């Protein structure tokens, strides 16, 4: 068991280390505006936005009391390839349960128009804005930590061998 | 019903698997070591220590995964509480657990001695440790981290970017660990200042904290712009939020600094010793170190040991193989709609390599081709011995290369008909070979799937082996190889007491059943130990003296690369370009060229070049002392095995891709067979976000393991470091080149074979 447990532990740690990178929903505020009876704030993560999966989240507050609205139906429409892609933003998808979040795949860099539609009882509201999407991160940048692992381990091993050798020589003397 | 807003706030936890995994690993390690130390020294390693350490980790988890993290971007006061946990609560509690010795004792003793030992005994590291834990350094580190990250520019950076936010938290936590080290007086560190000096140390830190807090409390404008833009919650203005945050930093922050200062003062005045008197020491009794046996696991072990388990599992796989044949021949010739297109190429391959990586050669254990072998033995005489010239792995290596080539050349993944015939061919061959020849000739000398598993299971963490050599020494019946009245012995002529590694072992467990002393098990071993040690093994000899087996290994390793390369876009384009340029009618010659070059010629040429270079470099290093006297063939046979982990990593990375992108591909097939209307063909073959990092990590592990085995192989051949470096260098270059090619292939758009697109 002694031989296997550390191995399994290492695998488990490495396995969890590769868990999907979550965007901390919220991120940077890209829009904060009054819209009808609501105050709507739109957050985007990562900041700056890059082509690829992005987290858009929305906070809806009542304009009069600034209390968060938690039972609205929220949809996000993002322009993609000349057409609008509409996604439902839900609280389930958000870490911060006061927000409504949706993950959108921003396929190309550039300026993307988007709109937020809020339905709450008889009240409807819509807000639109523009997202600036930068080119995707090169894979070498995204995975540099994984590529750095072998050289790091090799360096540690080399030092280990040198130290072990020196200690052998010392004890031999 | 509660307040929906409060419910929403308390539901805002984040399931951060990375954090959870690390904290659980740290807890496990600590508890493991603490249990040993608690037995020896219950007073020194009391349950209070354990509680403090676990509370510290819990505080860390709360700080990073609780609603504090979710709301930190909206309210500065919440963010401040999070930082206080990271800076003042978690590190202090962790150090109160005195974790250094328990965590070291929690490591496997061998790793602690040979792995960490040289580092722990390194004077340079000790000097560096004393330097960075010097109170001046730790105080400055903490002060700098706090002041720097509270500057608006850097604080805003952390708020905008998740990555920088993590860096900020790491700086806080790391600096705080250093800061609290001299205060808690962590063992085995030695105090560098008199104890009373900790009082001004803490008071000065509190002065800095007070100044920073006062700046936030009394500022007349919002310091951090993000909070000015953020939606306001609970009617709290940004300025009021900032003042509250400052007050939290000021009052609880000061209390945390002043409590230990007061405690130290009281201790000094009452002349009590901070460290408790050494308690009575009980000797620590080490438990029996016999290898861990998979067959002793409560449920799995019982199932594996059950006499009819293997036969039942083979029956299930045989039934599936028959279903593949029937559907492949009679069903629709659309691979994603046919069992023959889905079961073998999407599921079986994926699960087989996962089993190899996690356990051992479990496919051979439940091999569906056992049944025709058994029938063959009963119907045919099976009197002949396998021909002498063919008693090697040369033929098997050639068959394996042919099998890999046929997969691509005939598009087996896309042809249920061909797949069915392959299975039928397998049945017939197994029936004839084992019907005519004695022993497990089919498994040992023919079966390409078996060879795949034999070679790769050398890296598996489990091995069928004897539990106690002493028991075998007294054995005179040798049932494990000869068999007895009720059980047969090893068909592959592997004599357990002299067996090393999993090569040629089918995990049939015949030896386990036959041993009257119950002295054979499926024991946990260090993965790849057989490759590192290269001992002479029964029925095989020494792997490094088997050119045929080395050739088989190289075919398999390079087969991993070529097999994956043939389905990525740039290589496919290149193949089509060659096809057009040469004006060929069929792609077959191009595929043949690719496979002949990639699986046969490239490994042979590279092995020759590396061996020749090894020899030359070792000779240069030894200045003609004759270190490189070995022939290039000898060196190739030695070092070829070092490439096996890298090859397995590539196979696993590749097959995981197909398994995960096509894991629902059985649904339309079952829907067709059983006429389920619910199984619509609407599967989207998306690559899970976590797969590419896992693939790269697998290759990282494969590369490191390969390099290590190459190094140990070189060290076996020579005592001189310079010679060993010369020997290993060309093979290391080959491994690194292989790794680079594998990463490149995995990052290319890959054809999702067997998928409904």
CSV table of N, CA and C in Angstrom, one decimal, chain A residues 17-117:
chain,number,residue,atom,x,y,z
A,17,UNK,N,-5.5,19.3,-10.3
A,17,UNK,CA,-4.8,20.5,-10.8
A,17,UNK,C,-5.3,20.8,-12.2
A,18,UNK,N,-5.7,19.8,-12.9
A,18,UNK,CA,-6.2,20.1,-14.3
A,18,UNK,C,-7.7,20.3,-14.4
A,19,UNK,N,-8.3,20.5,-13.2
A,19,UNK,CA,-9.7,20.8,-13.3
A,19,UNK,C,-10.0,22.0,-14.1
A,20,UNK,N,-11.1,22.1,-14.8
A,20,UNK,CA,-11.3,23.2,-15.7
A,20,UNK,C,-11.1,24.5,-15.0
A,21,UNK,N,-10.3,25.4,-15.6
A,21,UNK,CA,-10.1,26.7,-15.0
A,21,UNK,C,-11.3,27.5,-14.9
A,22,UNK,N,-11.8,27.8,-13.7
A,22,UNK,CA,-13.0,28.5,-13.6
A,22,UNK,C,-12.7,30.0,-13.7
A,23,UNK,N,-13.6,30.7,-14.3
A,23,UNK,CA,-13.5,32.2,-14.3
A,23,UNK,C,-14.2,32.6,-13.0
A,24,UNK,N,-13.6,33.4,-12.2
A,24,UNK,CA,-14.3,34.0,-11.1
A,24,UNK,C,-15.4,34.9,-11.6
A,25,UNK,N,-16.6,34.4,-11.6
A,25,UNK,CA,-17.6,35.2,-12.3
A,25,UNK,C,-17.7,36.5,-11.5
A,26,UNK,N,-18.1,37.5,-12.3
A,26,UNK,CA,-17.9,38.9,-11.9
A,26,UNK,C,-16.9,39.4,-12.8
A,27,UNK,N,-15.7,39.4,-12.4
A,27,UNK,CA,-14.6,39.9,-13.3
A,27,UNK,C,-14.7,41.4,-13.4
A,28,UNK,N,-14.4,41.9,-14.5
A,28,UNK,CA,-14.4,43.4,-14.7
A,28,UNK,C,-15.8,43.9,-15.1
A,29,UNK,N,-16.2,45.0,-14.5
A,29,UNK,CA,-17.5,45.7,-14.9
A,29,UNK,C,-17.3,46.2,-16.3
A,30,UNK,N,-18.2,45.8,-17.2
A,30,UNK,CA,-18.2,46.4,-18.5
A,30,UNK,C,-19.3,47.3,-18.8
A,31,UNK,N,-20.3,47.2,-17.9
A,31,UNK,CA,-21.5,48.1,-18.1
A,31,UNK,C,-22.2,48.2,-16.8
A,32,UNK,N,-22.6,49.4,-16.4
A,32,UNK,CA,-23.4,49.7,-15.2
A,32,UNK,C,-24.4,50.8,-15.5
A,33,UNK,N,-25.6,50.4,-15.7
A,33,UNK,CA,-26.6,51.5,-16.2
A,33,UNK,C,-28.0,51.2,-15.6
A,34,UNK,N,-28.7,52.3,-15.5
A,34,UNK,CA,-30.2,52.2,-15.2
A,34,UNK,C,-30.9,51.7,-16.5
A,35,UNK,N,-31.8,50.8,-16.3
A,35,UNK,CA,-32.6,50.4,-17.5
A,35,UNK,C,-34.0,50.1,-16.9
A,36,UNK,N,-34.9,51.0,-17.2
A,36,UNK,CA,-36.3,50.8,-16.8
A,36,UNK,C,-36.3,50.8,-15.2
A,37,UNK,N,-37.0,49.8,-14.7
A,37,UNK,CA,-37.1,49.8,-13.2
A,37,UNK,C,-35.8,49.2,-12.5
A,38,UNK,N,-34.9,48.8,-13.4
A,38,UNK,CA,-33.7,48.1,-12.8
A,38,UNK,C,-32.4,48.9,-13.0
A,39,UNK,N,-31.4,48.5,-12.2
A,39,UNK,CA,-30.1,48.9,-12.4
A,39,UNK,C,-29.3,47.6,-12.8
A,40,UNK,N,-28.7,47.7,-14.0
A,40,UNK,CA,-28.1,46.4,-14.5
A,40,UNK,C,-26.6,46.7,-14.6
A,41,UNK,N,-25.9,45.7,-14.1
A,41,UNK,CA,-24.4,45.7,-14.2
A,41,UNK,C,-24.0,44.4,-14.9
A,42,UNK,N,-23.1,44.6,-15.9
A,42,UNK,CA,-22.6,43.5,-16.6
A,42,UNK,C,-21.1,43.3,-16.3
A,43,UNK,N,-20.8,42.1,-16.0
A,43,UNK,CA,-19.4,41.8,-15.7
A,43,UNK,C,-18.9,40.8,-16.8
A,44,UNK,N,-17.6,40.9,-17.1
A,44,UNK,CA,-17.0,40.0,-18.1
A,44,UNK,C,-15.7,39.5,-17.5
A,45,UNK,N,-15.5,38.2,-17.7
A,45,UNK,CA,-14.2,37.6,-17.3
A,45,UNK,C,-13.8,36.6,-18.4
A,46,UNK,N,-12.6,36.4,-18.7
A,46,UNK,CA,-11.4,37.1,-18.2
A,46,UNK,C,-11.3,38.5,-18.6
A,47,UNK,N,-10.5,39.2,-17.9
A,47,UNK,CA,-10.2,40.6,-18.3
A,47,UNK,C,-8.7,40.7,-18.7
A,48,UNK,N,-8.4,41.2,-19.9
A,48,UNK,CA,-9.3,41.6,-21.0
A,48,UNK,C,-9.9,40.3,-21.6
A,49,UNK,N,-11.1,40.5,-22.3
A,49,UNK,CA,-11.7,39.4,-22.9
A,49,UNK,C,-10.9,38.9,-24.1
A,50,UNK,N,-10.8,37.6,-24.2
A,50,UNK,CA,-10.1,37.0,-25.4
A,50,UNK,C,-11.0,36.1,-26.1
A,51,UNK,N,-10.6,35.8,-27.4
A,51,UNK,CA,-11.4,34.9,-28.1
A,51,UNK,C,-11.3,33.5,-27.4
A,52,UNK,N,-12.4,32.8,-27.3
A,52,UNK,CA,-12.5,31.6,-26.6
A,52,UNK,C,-13.6,31.7,-25.6
A,53,UNK,N,-13.7,30.7,-24.7
A,53,UNK,CA,-14.8,30.8,-23.7
A,53,UNK,C,-14.7,32.0,-22.8
A,54,UNK,N,-15.8,32.7,-22.5
A,54,UNK,CA,-15.8,33.8,-21.6
A,54,UNK,C,-17.0,33.7,-20.7
A,55,UNK,N,-16.9,34.3,-19.6
A,55,UNK,CA,-18.0,34.3,-18.6
A,55,UNK,C,-18.6,35.7,-18.6
A,56,UNK,N,-19.9,35.8,-18.9
A,56,UNK,CA,-20.6,37.1,-18.8
A,56,UNK,C,-21.6,36.9,-17.7
A,57,UNK,N,-21.6,37.9,-16.8
A,57,UNK,CA,-22.6,37.8,-15.7
A,57,UNK,C,-23.2,39.1,-15.5
A,58,UNK,N,-24.4,39.0,-15.0
A,58,UNK,CA,-25.3,40.2,-14.9
A,58,UNK,C,-25.8,40.3,-13.5
A,59,UNK,N,-25.8,41.5,-12.9
A,59,UNK,CA,-26.5,41.7,-11.7
A,59,UNK,C,-27.7,42.6,-11.9
A,60,UNK,N,-28.8,42.2,-11.4
A,60,UNK,CA,-30.1,43.1,-11.6
A,60,UNK,C,-30.4,43.6,-10.2
A,61,UNK,N,-30.6,44.9,-10.1
A,61,UNK,CA,-31.0,45.4,-8.9
A,61,UNK,C,-32.3,46.3,-9.1
A,62,UNK,N,-33.1,46.4,-8.1
A,62,UNK,CA,-34.3,47.3,-8.3
A,62,UNK,C,-33.7,48.8,-8.2
A,63,UNK,N,-34.2,49.6,-9.0
A,63,UNK,CA,-33.7,50.9,-9.1
A,63,UNK,C,-34.0,51.7,-7.9
A,64,UNK,N,-35.1,51.5,-7.3
A,64,UNK,CA,-35.5,52.3,-6.1
A,64,UNK,C,-34.7,51.9,-4.8
A,65,UNK,N,-34.6,50.6,-4.6
A,65,UNK,CA,-34.0,50.2,-3.3
A,65,UNK,C,-32.6,49.6,-3.5
A,66,UNK,N,-32.2,49.3,-4.7
A,66,UNK,CA,-30.9,48.6,-5.0
A,66,UNK,C,-30.9,47.2,-4.5
A,67,UNK,N,-32.1,46.6,-4.2
A,67,UNK,CA,-32.1,45.2,-3.8
A,67,UNK,C,-31.9,44.3,-5.0
A,68,UNK,N,-31.1,43.3,-4.9
A,68,UNK,CA,-30.9,42.4,-6.0
A,68,UNK,C,-32.2,41.7,-6.4
A,69,UNK,N,-32.4,41.5,-7.7
A,69,UNK,CA,-33.6,40.8,-8.2
A,69,UNK,C,-33.1,39.4,-8.5
A,70,UNK,N,-33.7,38.4,-7.8
A,70,UNK,CA,-33.2,37.1,-7.9
A,70,UNK,C,-34.1,36.1,-8.7
A,71,UNK,N,-35.2,36.6,-9.1
A,71,UNK,CA,-36.1,35.7,-9.8
A,71,UNK,C,-36.5,36.2,-11.2
A,72,UNK,N,-35.6,36.8,-11.9
A,72,UNK,CA,-35.8,37.3,-13.2
A,72,UNK,C,-35.4,36.3,-14.2
A,73,UNK,N,-35.9,36.5,-15.5
A,73,UNK,CA,-35.4,35.6,-16.6
A,73,UNK,C,-34.5,36.5,-17.4
A,74,UNK,N,-33.2,36.1,-17.5
A,74,UNK,CA,-32.2,37.0,-18.1
A,74,UNK,C,-31.6,36.2,-19.3
A,75,UNK,N,-31.6,36.9,-20.4
A,75,UNK,CA,-30.9,36.3,-21.6
A,75,UNK,C,-29.9,37.3,-22.1
A,76,UNK,N,-28.8,36.7,-22.7
A,76,UNK,CA,-27.8,37.5,-23.3
A,76,UNK,C,-27.7,37.2,-24.7
A,77,UNK,N,-27.6,38.2,-25.6
A,77,UNK,CA,-27.4,38.0,-27.0
A,77,UNK,C,-26.1,38.6,-27.4
A,78,UNK,N,-25.3,37.7,-28.0
A,78,UNK,CA,-24.0,38.2,-28.4
A,78,UNK,C,-23.9,38.0,-29.9
A,79,UNK,N,-23.4,39.0,-30.6
A,79,UNK,CA,-23.2,39.0,-32.0
A,79,UNK,C,-22.1,38.0,-32.4
A,80,UNK,N,-22.3,37.1,-33.2
A,80,UNK,CA,-21.3,36.1,-33.6
A,80,UNK,C,-21.5,35.8,-35.1
A,81,UNK,N,-20.4,35.9,-35.8
A,81,UNK,CA,-20.5,35.6,-37.3
A,81,UNK,C,-21.6,36.3,-37.9
A,82,UNK,N,-21.9,37.6,-37.5
A,82,UNK,CA,-22.9,38.4,-38.2
A,82,UNK,C,-24.3,38.0,-37.7
A,83,UNK,N,-24.5,37.0,-36.9
A,83,UNK,CA,-25.8,36.6,-36.3
A,83,UNK,C,-25.8,36.7,-34.8
A,84,UNK,N,-26.9,36.8,-34.3
A,84,UNK,CA,-27.0,36.9,-32.8
A,84,UNK,C,-27.1,35.5,-32.2
A,85,UNK,N,-26.3,35.3,-31.1
A,85,UNK,CA,-26.4,34.1,-30.4
A,85,UNK,C,-27.0,34.4,-29.0
A,86,UNK,N,-28.1,33.8,-28.8
A,86,UNK,CA,-28.8,34.1,-27.5
A,86,UNK,C,-28.6,33.0,-26.5
A,87,UNK,N,-28.3,33.4,-25.3
A,87,UNK,CA,-28.0,32.4,-24.2
A,87,UNK,C,-28.8,32.8,-23.0
A,88,UNK,N,-29.3,31.8,-22.3
A,88,UNK,CA,-29.9,32.1,-21.0
A,88,UNK,C,-28.9,32.2,-20.0
A,89,UNK,N,-29.0,33.3,-19.2
A,89,UNK,CA,-28.0,33.5,-18.1
A,89,UNK,C,-28.8,33.2,-16.8
A,90,UNK,N,-28.2,32.3,-16.1
A,90,UNK,CA,-28.9,31.8,-14.9
A,90,UNK,C,-28.0,31.9,-13.6
A,91,UNK,N,-28.6,31.9,-12.5
A,91,UNK,CA,-27.9,32.0,-11.2
A,91,UNK,C,-27.2,30.7,-10.9
A,92,UNK,N,-27.7,29.6,-11.5
A,92,UNK,CA,-27.1,28.3,-11.2
A,92,UNK,C,-25.7,28.3,-11.8
A,93,UNK,N,-25.5,29.0,-12.9
A,93,UNK,CA,-24.2,29.0,-13.5
A,93,UNK,C,-23.2,29.9,-12.9
A,94,UNK,N,-23.7,30.7,-11.9
A,94,UNK,CA,-22.8,31.7,-11.3
A,94,UNK,C,-22.3,31.2,-10.0
A,95,UNK,N,-21.0,31.6,-9.7
A,95,UNK,CA,-20.5,31.3,-8.3
A,95,UNK,C,-21.2,32.2,-7.3
A,96,UNK,N,-21.2,33.5,-7.6
A,96,UNK,CA,-22.0,34.5,-6.8
A,96,UNK,C,-23.4,34.4,-7.2
A,97,UNK,N,-24.2,33.9,-6.3
A,97,UNK,CA,-25.6,33.5,-6.6
A,97,UNK,C,-26.5,34.8,-6.7
A,98,UNK,N,-25.9,36.0,-6.5
A,98,UNK,CA,-26.7,37.2,-6.8
A,98,UNK,C,-26.6,37.5,-8.3
A,99,UNK,N,-25.8,36.9,-9.0
A,99,UNK,CA,-25.5,37.2,-10.4
A,99,UNK,C,-26.2,36.1,-11.3
A,100,UNK,N,-26.4,36.5,-12.5
A,100,UNK,CA,-26.9,35.6,-13.6
A,100,UNK,C,-25.7,35.4,-14.5
A,101,UNK,N,-25.3,34.2,-14.8
A,101,UNK,CA,-24.1,34.0,-15.6
A,101,UNK,C,-24.4,33.1,-16.8
A,102,UNK,N,-23.6,33.3,-17.8
A,102,UNK,CA,-23.6,32.5,-19.0
A,102,UNK,C,-22.2,32.4,-19.5
A,103,UNK,N,-21.9,31.2,-20.1
A,103,UNK,CA,-20.6,31.1,-20.7
A,103,UNK,C,-20.8,31.2,-22.2
A,104,UNK,N,-20.0,32.1,-22.8
A,104,UNK,CA,-20.2,32.3,-24.3
A,104,UNK,C,-18.8,32.0,-24.9
A,105,UNK,N,-18.9,31.4,-26.1
A,105,UNK,CA,-17.7,31.2,-26.8
A,105,UNK,C,-17.5,32.3,-27.8
A,106,UNK,N,-16.5,33.1,-27.5
A,106,UNK,CA,-16.3,34.3,-28.4
A,106,UNK,C,-15.3,33.8,-29.5
A,107,UNK,N,-15.8,33.5,-30.6
A,107,UNK,CA,-15.0,32.8,-31.6
A,107,UNK,C,-13.8,33.6,-32.2
A,108,UNK,N,-14.1,34.9,-32.4
A,108,UNK,CA,-13.1,35.7,-33.1
A,108,UNK,C,-12.9,37.0,-32.4
A,109,UNK,N,-11.7,37.6,-32.5
A,109,UNK,CA,-11.4,38.9,-31.9
A,109,UNK,C,-12.1,40.0,-32.6
A,110,UNK,N,-12.2,41.1,-31.9
A,110,UNK,CA,-12.8,42.3,-32.5
A,110,UNK,C,-13.9,42.9,-31.6
A,111,UNK,N,-14.7,43.8,-32.1
A,111,UNK,CA,-15.8,44.3,-31.3
A,111,UNK,C,-17.0,43.5,-31.5
A,112,UNK,N,-17.7,43.2,-30.4
A,112,UNK,CA,-18.9,42.3,-30.5
A,112,UNK,C,-20.0,43.1,-29.8
A,113,UNK,N,-21.1,43.2,-30.5
A,113,UNK,CA,-22.3,43.9,-29.8
A,113,UNK,C,-23.0,42.8,-29.0
A,114,UNK,N,-23.5,43.3,-27.9
A,114,UNK,CA,-24.3,42.3,-27.1
A,114,UNK,C,-25.5,43.1,-26.5
A,115,UNK,N,-26.5,42.3,-26.1
A,115,UNK,CA,-27.6,42.9,-25.3
A,115,UNK,C,-28.0,42.0,-24.2
A,116,UNK,N,-28.6,42.6,-23.2
A,116,UNK,CA,-29.1,41.9,-22.0
A,116,UNK,C,-30.6,42.1,-22.0
A,117,UNK,N,-31.4,41.1,-21.9
A,117,UNK,CA,-32.8,41.2,-21.8
A,117,UNK,C,-33.2,40.6,-20.4
